[in-house]
CSV table of C-alpha atoms and ligand atoms in Angstrom, one decimal:
chain,number,residue,atom,x,y,z
A,1,UNK,CA,26.6,-121.0,-131.5
A,2,UNK,CA,27.1,-117.3,-131.4
A,3,UNK,CA,28.8,-115.7,-134.5
A,4,UNK,CA,32.5,-115.1,-133.4
A,5,UNK,CA,33.6,-111.6,-134.2
A,6,UNK,CA,35.3,-110.2,-131.1
A,7,UNK,CA,38.0,-112.3,-129.4
A,8,UNK,CA,39.7,-111.7,-126.0
A,9,UNK,CA,42.8,-113.9,-125.3
A,10,UNK,CA,44.3,-114.0,-121.8
A,11,UNK,CA,47.8,-115.4,-121.6
A,12,UNK,CA,49.8,-116.5,-118.5
A,13,UNK,CA,53.3,-117.8,-117.8
A,14,UNK,CA,52.4,-121.2,-119.4
A,15,UNK,CA,52.5,-119.7,-122.9
A,16,UNK,CA,56.1,-118.7,-122.3
A,17,UNK,CA,57.2,-122.0,-120.6
A,18,UNK,CA,58.2,-123.7,-123.9
A,19,UNK,CA,60.4,-120.7,-124.6
A,20,UNK,CA,62.3,-121.5,-121.4
A,21,UNK,CA,60.9,-118.9,-119.1
A,22,UNK,CA,60.0,-120.3,-115.6
A,23,UNK,CA,56.3,-120.2,-114.6
A,24,UNK,CA,55.4,-119.0,-111.1
A,25,UNK,CA,53.9,-122.1,-109.6
A,26,UNK,CA,55.8,-124.8,-111.4
A,27,UNK,CA,58.3,-127.1,-109.7
A,28,UNK,CA,61.2,-124.7,-110.3
A,29,UNK,CA,58.8,-121.7,-110.4
A,30,UNK,CA,59.9,-118.2,-110.0
A,31,UNK,CA,58.3,-117.8,-106.7
A,32,UNK,CA,60.1,-121.0,-105.5
A,33,UNK,CA,63.4,-119.1,-105.9
A,34,UNK,CA,62.1,-116.0,-104.1
A,35,UNK,CA,59.2,-115.7,-101.6
A,36,UNK,CA,56.5,-113.5,-103.2
A,37,UNK,CA,56.7,-111.2,-100.2
A,38,UNK,CA,60.4,-110.8,-100.9
A,39,UNK,CA,60.1,-109.4,-104.4
A,40,UNK,CA,56.7,-108.7,-105.8
A,41,UNK,CA,55.1,-106.2,-103.4
A,42,UNK,CA,55.7,-102.4,-103.0
A,43,UNK,CA,56.6,-103.1,-99.3
A,44,UNK,CA,59.4,-105.5,-100.5
A,45,UNK,CA,60.7,-102.8,-102.8
A,46,UNK,CA,60.6,-100.2,-100.0
A,47,UNK,CA,62.4,-102.6,-97.7
A,48,UNK,CA,65.0,-103.9,-100.1
A,49,UNK,CA,65.1,-102.2,-103.5
A,50,UNK,CA,68.4,-103.7,-104.4
A,51,UNK,CA,67.1,-107.3,-103.9
A,52,UNK,CA,64.0,-106.5,-106.0
A,53,UNK,CA,66.0,-104.8,-108.8
A,54,UNK,CA,68.3,-107.8,-108.9
A,55,UNK,CA,65.3,-110.2,-109.2
A,56,UNK,CA,63.9,-108.2,-112.2
A,57,UNK,CA,67.4,-107.6,-113.7
A,58,UNK,CA,68.0,-111.4,-113.7
A,59,UNK,CA,64.6,-112.0,-115.5
A,60,UNK,CA,65.2,-109.1,-118.0
A,61,UNK,CA,68.7,-110.5,-118.8
A,62,UNK,CA,67.2,-113.9,-119.3
A,63,UNK,CA,64.8,-112.5,-121.9
A,64,UNK,CA,67.9,-112.1,-124.3
A,65,UNK,CA,68.4,-115.9,-124.1
A,66,UNK,CA,64.9,-116.9,-125.1
A,67,UNK,CA,62.7,-116.6,-128.2
A,68,UNK,CA,58.9,-116.7,-128.9
A,69,UNK,CA,57.5,-120.2,-129.4
A,70,UNK,CA,54.9,-121.7,-131.8
A,71,UNK,CA,52.1,-120.5,-129.5
A,72,UNK,CA,53.3,-116.8,-129.6
A,73,UNK,CA,53.8,-117.0,-133.4
A,74,UNK,CA,50.3,-118.5,-134.0
A,75,UNK,CA,48.7,-115.8,-131.9
A,76,UNK,CA,50.6,-113.1,-133.9
A,77,UNK,CA,49.4,-114.7,-137.1
A,78,UNK,CA,45.8,-114.6,-135.8
A,79,UNK,CA,46.2,-111.0,-134.7
A,80,UNK,CA,47.4,-110.0,-138.2
A,81,UNK,CA,44.7,-111.9,-140.0
A,82,UNK,CA,41.6,-111.7,-137.8
A,83,UNK,CA,39.1,-109.1,-139.3
A,84,UNK,CA,37.1,-108.6,-136.1
A,85,UNK,CA,38.2,-107.2,-132.8
A,86,UNK,CA,41.0,-109.1,-131.1
A,87,UNK,CA,42.9,-108.3,-127.9
A,88,UNK,CA,45.7,-110.3,-126.3
A,89,UNK,CA,45.6,-109.5,-122.5
A,90,UNK,CA,48.8,-110.8,-121.1
A,91,UNK,CA,49.7,-111.3,-117.4
A,92,UNK,CA,53.3,-111.9,-118.6
A,93,UNK,CA,55.9,-109.2,-118.2
A,94,UNK,CA,58.1,-110.7,-121.0
A,95,UNK,CA,58.2,-109.3,-124.5
A,96,UNK,CA,57.6,-112.6,-126.4
A,97,UNK,CA,54.2,-111.6,-127.8
A,98,UNK,CA,55.7,-108.5,-129.3
A,99,UNK,CA,58.8,-110.3,-130.6
A,100,UNK,CA,56.4,-112.8,-132.3
A,101,UNK,CA,54.9,-109.9,-134.2
A,102,UNK,CA,51.6,-109.5,-132.3
A,103,UNK,CA,50.3,-105.9,-132.1
A,104,UNK,CA,47.0,-105.8,-130.2
A,105,UNK,CA,48.5,-106.6,-126.8
A,106,UNK,CA,47.8,-105.2,-123.3
A,107,UNK,CA,50.4,-106.0,-120.5
A,108,UNK,CA,48.0,-105.8,-117.5
A,109,UNK,CA,50.9,-106.5,-115.1
A,110,UNK,CA,53.5,-104.3,-116.7
A,111,UNK,CA,56.7,-105.2,-118.6
A,112,UNK,CA,60.3,-106.2,-117.7
A,113,UNK,CA,61.5,-103.8,-120.4
A,114,UNK,CA,59.9,-100.7,-118.8
A,115,UNK,CA,60.9,-98.7,-115.7
A,116,UNK,CA,58.9,-96.2,-113.7
A,117,UNK,CA,60.4,-93.2,-112.1
A,118,UNK,CA,59.0,-92.4,-108.7
A,119,UNK,CA,60.3,-88.9,-108.9
A,120,UNK,CA,58.8,-87.8,-112.2
A,121,UNK,CA,56.3,-90.7,-112.8
A,122,UNK,CA,57.8,-91.1,-116.4
A,123,UNK,CA,58.0,-94.6,-117.9
A,124,UNK,CA,61.1,-95.4,-119.9
A,125,UNK,CA,62.4,-98.4,-121.9
A,126,UNK,CA,65.2,-100.3,-120.3
A,127,UNK,CA,67.2,-102.9,-122.1
A,128,UNK,CA,70.1,-103.5,-119.8
A,129,UNK,CA,70.1,-104.1,-116.0
A,130,UNK,CA,68.5,-101.4,-113.9
A,131,UNK,CA,71.5,-101.8,-111.7
A,132,UNK,CA,71.2,-100.8,-108.0
A,133,UNK,CA,70.7,-97.0,-108.2
A,134,UNK,CA,70.1,-96.0,-111.9
A,135,UNK,CA,69.3,-92.4,-112.8
A,136,UNK,CA,65.9,-91.7,-114.5
A,137,UNK,CA,66.5,-91.0,-118.3
A,138,UNK,CA,63.7,-88.3,-118.1
A,139,UNK,CA,64.5,-86.3,-114.9
A,140,UNK,CA,67.9,-87.7,-114.0
A,141,UNK,CA,67.0,-88.4,-110.4
A,142,UNK,CA,69.2,-91.3,-109.1
A,143,UNK,CA,67.9,-94.3,-107.3
A,144,UNK,CA,64.2,-93.4,-107.9
A,145,UNK,CA,63.4,-96.0,-110.6
A,146,UNK,CA,61.3,-99.1,-109.9
A,147,UNK,CA,60.5,-101.9,-112.2
A,148,UNK,CA,57.3,-101.0,-114.2
A,149,UNK,CA,55.6,-104.2,-112.9
A,150,UNK,CA,52.2,-104.5,-111.2
A,151,UNK,CA,52.9,-106.0,-107.7
A,152,UNK,CA,50.4,-107.6,-105.3
A,153,UNK,CA,48.1,-105.0,-103.9
A,154,UNK,CA,48.7,-102.7,-106.9
A,155,UNK,CA,46.1,-101.9,-109.5
A,156,UNK,CA,46.6,-103.7,-112.8
A,157,UNK,CA,47.0,-101.6,-116.0
A,158,UNK,CA,44.3,-101.0,-118.6
A,159,UNK,CA,41.4,-102.5,-116.5
A,160,UNK,CA,38.8,-100.2,-118.2
A,161,UNK,CA,40.0,-101.3,-121.7
A,162,UNK,CA,40.0,-104.9,-120.6
A,163,UNK,CA,36.5,-104.7,-119.1
A,164,UNK,CA,35.2,-103.1,-122.2
A,165,UNK,CA,36.7,-105.8,-124.4
A,166,UNK,CA,35.3,-108.5,-122.1
A,167,UNK,CA,31.8,-107.0,-122.3
A,168,UNK,CA,32.0,-107.1,-126.1
A,169,UNK,CA,33.6,-110.5,-126.5
A,170,UNK,CA,32.1,-113.4,-128.5
A,171,UNK,CA,35.0,-115.7,-127.5
A,172,UNK,CA,37.3,-115.6,-124.5
A,173,UNK,CA,40.4,-117.8,-124.7
A,174,UNK,CA,42.7,-118.5,-121.7
A,175,UNK,CA,46.1,-119.9,-122.4
A,176,UNK,CA,48.6,-121.1,-119.8
A,177,UNK,CA,47.4,-119.5,-116.7
A,178,UNK,CA,46.7,-121.1,-113.3
A,179,UNK,CA,43.8,-118.7,-112.6
A,180,UNK,CA,45.4,-118.1,-109.2
A,181,UNK,CA,45.6,-114.3,-109.2
A,182,UNK,CA,42.8,-111.7,-109.5
A,183,UNK,CA,41.4,-109.7,-111.2
A,184,UNK,CA,42.7,-111.7,-114.2
A,185,UNK,CA,41.2,-115.0,-112.8
A,186,UNK,CA,37.8,-113.4,-112.8
A,187,UNK,CA,37.8,-112.5,-116.5
A,188,UNK,CA,36.3,-115.8,-117.7
A,189,UNK,CA,33.2,-115.3,-115.4
A,190,UNK,CA,32.7,-111.8,-116.9
A,191,UNK,CA,33.0,-113.1,-120.4
A,192,UNK,CA,30.7,-116.0,-119.7
A,193,UNK,CA,28.2,-113.8,-118.0
A,194,UNK,CA,28.1,-111.7,-121.2
A,195,UNK,CA,27.3,-114.8,-123.2
A,196,UNK,CA,30.8,-115.4,-124.7
A,197,UNK,CA,32.0,-118.8,-125.6
A,198,UNK,CA,35.0,-119.7,-123.3
A,199,UNK,CA,37.9,-121.9,-124.1
A,200,UNK,CA,40.9,-122.9,-121.9
A,201,UNK,CA,44.2,-124.3,-123.1
A,202,UNK,CA,46.5,-125.5,-120.3
A,203,UNK,CA,48.7,-128.4,-119.3
A,204,UNK,CA,46.0,-129.2,-116.8
A,205,UNK,CA,42.7,-127.5,-116.1
A,206,UNK,CA,43.1,-124.2,-114.1
A,207,UNK,CA,41.4,-123.3,-110.7
A,208,UNK,CA,38.5,-121.8,-112.6
A,209,UNK,CA,38.1,-124.4,-115.3
A,210,UNK,CA,34.5,-125.1,-114.5
A,211,UNK,CA,33.7,-121.6,-116.1
A,212,UNK,CA,35.0,-122.8,-119.4
A,213,UNK,CA,32.7,-124.3,-122.0
A,214,UNK,CA,35.7,-126.1,-123.4
A,215,UNK,CA,39.1,-127.1,-121.9
A,216,UNK,CA,41.9,-128.5,-124.0
A,217,UNK,CA,44.8,-130.0,-122.1
A,218,UNK,CA,48.3,-130.1,-123.5
A,219,UNK,CA,51.2,-127.9,-124.4
A,220,UNK,CA,50.4,-124.4,-125.7
A,221,UNK,CA,53.1,-124.8,-128.4
A,222,UNK,CA,50.9,-127.6,-129.8
A,223,UNK,CA,47.4,-126.6,-128.9
A,224,UNK,CA,47.5,-122.9,-130.0
A,225,UNK,CA,48.7,-123.4,-133.5
A,226,UNK,CA,46.1,-126.2,-134.0
A,227,UNK,CA,43.4,-123.9,-132.6
A,228,UNK,CA,44.5,-120.9,-134.8
A,229,UNK,CA,44.5,-123.1,-137.9
B,1,LIG,C1,44.8,-106.0,-107.1
B,1,LIG,C2,53.7,-109.5,-112.1
B,1,LIG,C3,43.6,-104.2,-106.0
B,1,LIG,C4,54.8,-109.8,-111.1
B,1,LIG,C5,51.9,-110.6,-111.0
B,1,LIG,C6,40.1,-110.6,-105.5
B,1,LIG,C7,39.9,-109.5,-106.3
B,1,LIG,C8,41.0,-108.6,-106.6
B,1,LIG,C9,42.2,-108.8,-106.0
B,1,LIG,C10,42.4,-109.9,-105.1
B,1,LIG,C11,41.3,-110.7,-104.8
B,1,LIG,N1,41.8,-111.7,-104.0
B,1,LIG,C12,43.1,-111.4,-103.7
B,1,LIG,C13,43.5,-110.3,-104.4
B,1,LIG,C14,44.8,-109.8,-104.3
B,1,LIG,C15,45.8,-110.3,-105.3
B,1,LIG,C16,45.6,-111.8,-105.6
B,1,LIG,O1,44.9,-112.1,-106.6
B,1,LIG,N2,46.2,-112.6,-104.8
B,1,LIG,C17,46.1,-114.0,-105.0
B,1,LIG,C18,47.4,-114.7,-104.6
B,1,LIG,C19,44.9,-114.6,-104.3
B,1,LIG,N3,45.7,-109.6,-106.6
B,1,LIG,C20,46.4,-108.4,-106.6
B,1,LIG,O2,47.1,-107.9,-105.7
B,1,LIG,C21,46.2,-107.6,-108.0
B,1,LIG,N4,45.9,-106.3,-107.7
B,1,LIG,O3,44.0,-106.7,-106.7
B,1,LIG,O4,44.7,-104.6,-106.8
B,1,LIG,C22,43.5,-102.8,-106.1
B,1,LIG,C23,42.3,-102.2,-106.5
B,1,LIG,C24,42.2,-100.9,-106.6
B,1,LIG,C25,43.3,-100.1,-106.3
B,1,LIG,C26,44.6,-100.6,-106.0
B,1,LIG,C27,44.7,-102.0,-105.9
B,1,LIG,C28,47.5,-107.6,-108.8
B,1,LIG,C29,48.2,-108.9,-108.9
B,1,LIG,C30,49.3,-108.8,-109.9
B,1,LIG,C31,50.6,-109.4,-109.3
B,1,LIG,N5,51.6,-109.5,-110.3
B,1,LIG,N6,52.8,-110.6,-112.0
B,1,LIG,C32,56.0,-110.5,-111.8
B,1,LIG,O5,55.7,-111.0,-112.9
B,1,LIG,O6,57.0,-110.5,-111.2
B,1,LIG,S1,51.0,-112.0,-110.7
B,1,LIG,C33,51.7,-113.3,-111.5
B,1,LIG,O7,51.0,-114.5,-111.1
B,1,LIG,C34,51.3,-113.4,-113.0
B,1,LIG,O8,51.4,-112.1,-113.6
B,1,LIG,C35,50.0,-113.9,-113.1
B,1,LIG,O9,49.0,-112.9,-113.0
B,1,LIG,C36,49.8,-114.7,-111.8
B,1,LIG,C37,49.5,-116.1,-112.1
B,1,LIG,O10,50.6,-116.6,-112.8
B,1,LIG,P1,50.3,-117.5,-114.2
B,1,LIG,O11,50.7,-116.6,-115.3
B,1,LIG,O12,49.0,-118.1,-114.2
B,1,LIG,O13,51.4,-118.6,-113.9
B,1,LIG,P2,51.4,-119.8,-113.0
B,1,LIG,O14,52.8,-120.3,-112.8
B,1,LIG,O15,50.5,-119.5,-111.8
B,1,LIG,O16,50.6,-120.9,-113.8
B,1,LIG,C38,51.2,-121.3,-115.0
B,1,LIG,C39,50.1,-122.1,-115.8
B,1,LIG,O17,50.6,-122.5,-117.1
B,1,LIG,C40,49.7,-123.4,-115.1
B,1,LIG,O18,48.3,-123.5,-115.1
B,1,LIG,C41,50.3,-124.5,-115.9
B,1,LIG,O19,49.5,-125.7,-115.9
B,1,LIG,C42,50.3,-123.8,-117.3
B,1,LIG,N7,51.4,-124.3,-118.1
B,1,LIG,C43,52.7,-124.6,-117.8
B,1,LIG,N8,53.4,-125.0,-118.9
B,1,LIG,C44,52.5,-124.9,-120.0
B,1,LIG,C45,51.2,-124.5,-119.5
B,1,LIG,N9,50.1,-124.4,-120.2
B,1,LIG,C46,50.3,-124.7,-121.6
B,1,LIG,N10,51.5,-125.1,-122.1
B,1,LIG,C47,52.6,-125.2,-121.3
B,1,LIG,N11,53.7,-125.6,-121.9
C-alpha cells in the first residue's frame, strides 16, 4: 500500500443532498425542473438571459435556507488537520464546503455567489438575486452580468491545477457524483494511471465505479465522517 501523503477529493451534488440541495439526476433533480439546454449552456443564456438568471437566482436564494452537513464538516476537519497536500475539487456551485470551514477548495464549475461581467470580464461576489438586468459593480455596465458558472461546452476552471494535483496524488476520493460529466468524470482514471489509490463514496456506484479500488455505498453524511475518523 502506497504511503498516503497527497489527497485529491472530488465532490458532486450528492455531498450536498443531505443539506437539502437537489441533485441533478435524482428523481426531483434540478435538470428535471428545467431542461439542461434551457438553462446551463451559453446558447441558452444568449437566447433567454432572464430565464437563466431566474434559475440561478432561485438556487442562490435557496442557499440561505440550507447548512453544511456532517460530510462537509468532516472534510473541513480533514483539511485543517491533514499535514500533506489536500485539495477538494468540487463540481458543486454551492458554498457549503466554505461554510463548513474548508480552505483548500477549487470550484471547477464556478460558484452561485459569483457573477461575471461580459463587458469588463470582472468577477464579483453576489449575495442577493442578480435580478433581470443588474449593473456590474466594477464597470457599471447594465445587463452584462452572467452567472459565474461553467456551462456545457465551456472550459472548467483551474484544470491545470487539478491535473497537477491528480498527477501527484497518492489517494483520490470521489464523493456523491454520478460521473456523468467530463472532464471531472475522467479524474479517477488519471489518478489511477498515476498509481493512486481510488475510493468512491456514493448512494450507489457511479458510472465509472470500475476504476475505483474501493467503493463504499451509503449516505455521504455517514460515510465521510467514518472515513475521516
Ligand atoms: C467541456 C454547473 C470543453 C452548472 C455543470 C469528454 C471530454 C470532455 C468534455 C466532454 C466529453 N464528452 C462530453 C463532453 C461535454 C460535456 C459533458 O461531459 N457532457 C456530458 C453530459 C456527457 N462536458 C462539458 O461541456 C464540460 N466542458 O468539456 O469543455 C472545452 C475544452 C476546451 C475549451 C472549451 C471547452 C463542462 C461541464 C460542466 C457543466 N456544468 N455544473 C450548474 O450547476 O448549474 S455539470 C453538473 O453535472 C455538475 O456540476 C456535475 O459536474 C455534473 C454531474 O452532477 P453530479 O454532481 O454528479 O450530480 P448528479 O445528480 O449527476 O449525481 C449525484 C450523485 O450523488 C449520484 O451518483 C447519487 O447516487 C449521489 N448521491 C445522492 N445523494 C447522496 C449521494 N451520494 C452520497 N450521499 C448522498 N446522500
